[in-house]
Amino acid sequence: PNRLISRQEFFTTLARMDGWQMNGPEVDEVLKAFADRDQVASYAKPYLAKLIKMGLVKGYNGRLWLDRPISRAEVAAMISRVLQAKKQ
């Protein structure tokens, strides 16, 4: 409970909560836009790809920075994007 959560862990948990998942060759196609795609854990790929495809995860400077802890500002931005996506 006292450990920081990584961006990858947060994104995966968020996608799993809503059942957002992508399968098949499209997963790698979506992830190839990011320089650090090889750092995406295999368990996270289907969830992260779906969030990217939905426009909820955008990365910055061509990277996803998945190993970094997620900031409060990033969590707030993600919650806002998820709420907007659910309205559509």
Tab-separated table of C-alpha atoms in Angstrom:
chain	number	residue	atom	x	y	z
A	1	PRO	CA	0.000	0.000	0.000
A	2	ASN	CA	2.923	2.391	0.466
A	3	ARG	CA	4.562	1.735	-2.894
A	4	LEU	CA	4.053	4.145	-5.797
A	5	ILE	CA	2.055	2.859	-8.765
A	6	SER	CA	3.618	3.006	-12.212
A	7	ARG	CA	1.886	4.519	-15.199
A	8	GLN	CA	1.697	1.018	-16.729
A	9	GLU	CA	0.046	-0.460	-13.631
A	10	PHE	CA	-2.451	2.393	-13.411
A	11	PHE	CA	-3.399	2.238	-17.092
A	12	THR	CA	-3.804	-1.536	-16.965
A	13	THR	CA	-5.956	-1.398	-13.844
A	14	LEU	CA	-8.123	1.347	-15.342
A	15	ALA	CA	-8.692	-0.582	-18.571
A	16	ARG	CA	-9.446	-3.819	-16.738
A	17	MET	CA	-12.047	-2.081	-14.571
A	18	ASP	CA	-14.002	-1.083	-17.659
A	19	GLY	CA	-13.294	-4.191	-19.707
A	20	TRP	CA	-11.332	-2.231	-22.319
A	21	GLN	CA	-9.042	-4.658	-24.124
A	22	MET	CA	-7.707	-5.140	-27.642
A	23	ASN	CA	-6.502	-8.416	-29.128
A	24	GLY	CA	-4.764	-9.544	-32.261
A	25	PRO	CA	-2.158	-7.931	-34.505
A	26	GLU	CA	-3.673	-4.475	-34.021
A	27	VAL	CA	-2.103	-4.368	-30.522
A	28	ASP	CA	1.444	-4.225	-31.894
A	29	GLU	CA	0.343	-1.866	-34.653
A	30	VAL	CA	-0.963	0.632	-32.088
A	31	LEU	CA	2.079	0.325	-29.824
A	32	LYS	CA	4.637	0.759	-32.610
A	33	ALA	CA	4.066	4.524	-32.531
A	34	PHE	CA	6.037	4.722	-29.266
A	35	ALA	CA	9.823	4.458	-28.928
A	36	ASP	CA	9.555	2.602	-25.615
A	37	ARG	CA	7.042	0.009	-26.837
A	38	ASP	CA	9.469	-2.792	-25.978
A	39	GLN	CA	9.120	-1.879	-22.307
A	40	VAL	CA	5.390	-2.631	-22.269
A	41	ALA	CA	4.801	-5.763	-20.186
A	42	SER	CA	3.042	-8.535	-22.083
A	43	TYR	CA	0.135	-8.531	-19.606
A	44	ALA	CA	-0.410	-4.797	-20.199
A	45	LYS	CA	-0.283	-4.726	-24.013
A	46	PRO	CA	-3.961	-5.465	-24.782
A	47	TYR	CA	-5.166	-2.923	-22.240
A	48	LEU	CA	-2.705	-0.196	-23.069
A	49	ALA	CA	-3.302	-0.552	-26.804
A	50	LYS	CA	-7.046	-0.137	-26.279
A	51	LEU	CA	-6.569	3.002	-24.151
A	52	ILE	CA	-4.258	4.464	-26.793
A	53	LYS	CA	-6.709	3.644	-29.596
A	54	MET	CA	-9.486	5.326	-27.589
A	55	GLY	CA	-7.345	8.453	-27.204
A	56	LEU	CA	-7.173	8.096	-23.430
A	57	VAL	CA	-3.410	7.505	-23.305
A	58	LYS	CA	-1.317	9.763	-25.491
A	59	GLY	CA	2.235	9.585	-24.155
A	60	TYR	CA	4.630	12.462	-24.738
A	61	ASN	CA	7.771	13.012	-26.746
A	62	GLY	CA	7.030	9.756	-28.576
A	63	ARG	CA	7.216	7.671	-25.405
A	64	LEU	CA	4.790	6.176	-22.899
A	65	TRP	CA	7.111	6.401	-19.852
A	66	LEU	CA	5.439	3.341	-18.337
A	67	ASP	CA	8.000	2.675	-15.629
A	68	ARG	CA	7.576	6.099	-14.062
A	69	PRO	CA	5.199	6.659	-11.161
A	70	ILE	CA	1.971	8.337	-12.217
A	71	SER	CA	1.438	11.838	-10.849
A	72	ARG	CA	-1.740	13.209	-9.309
A	73	ALA	CA	-2.148	15.501	-12.315
A	74	GLU	CA	-1.920	12.526	-14.688
A	75	VAL	CA	-4.485	10.591	-12.647
A	76	ALA	CA	-6.843	13.573	-12.742
A	77	ALA	CA	-6.391	13.923	-16.509
A	78	MET	CA	-7.075	10.220	-17.026
A	79	ILE	CA	-10.206	10.293	-14.888
A	80	SER	CA	-11.461	13.266	-16.876
A	81	ARG	CA	-10.778	11.508	-20.189
A	82	VAL	CA	-12.479	8.311	-19.011
A	83	LEU	CA	-15.562	10.205	-17.887
A	84	GLN	CA	-15.728	11.979	-21.263
A	85	ALA	CA	-15.316	8.658	-23.116
A	86	LYS	CA	-18.170	7.109	-21.149
A	87	LYS	CA	-20.491	9.983	-22.086
A	88	GLN	CA	-19.956	9.343	-25.803
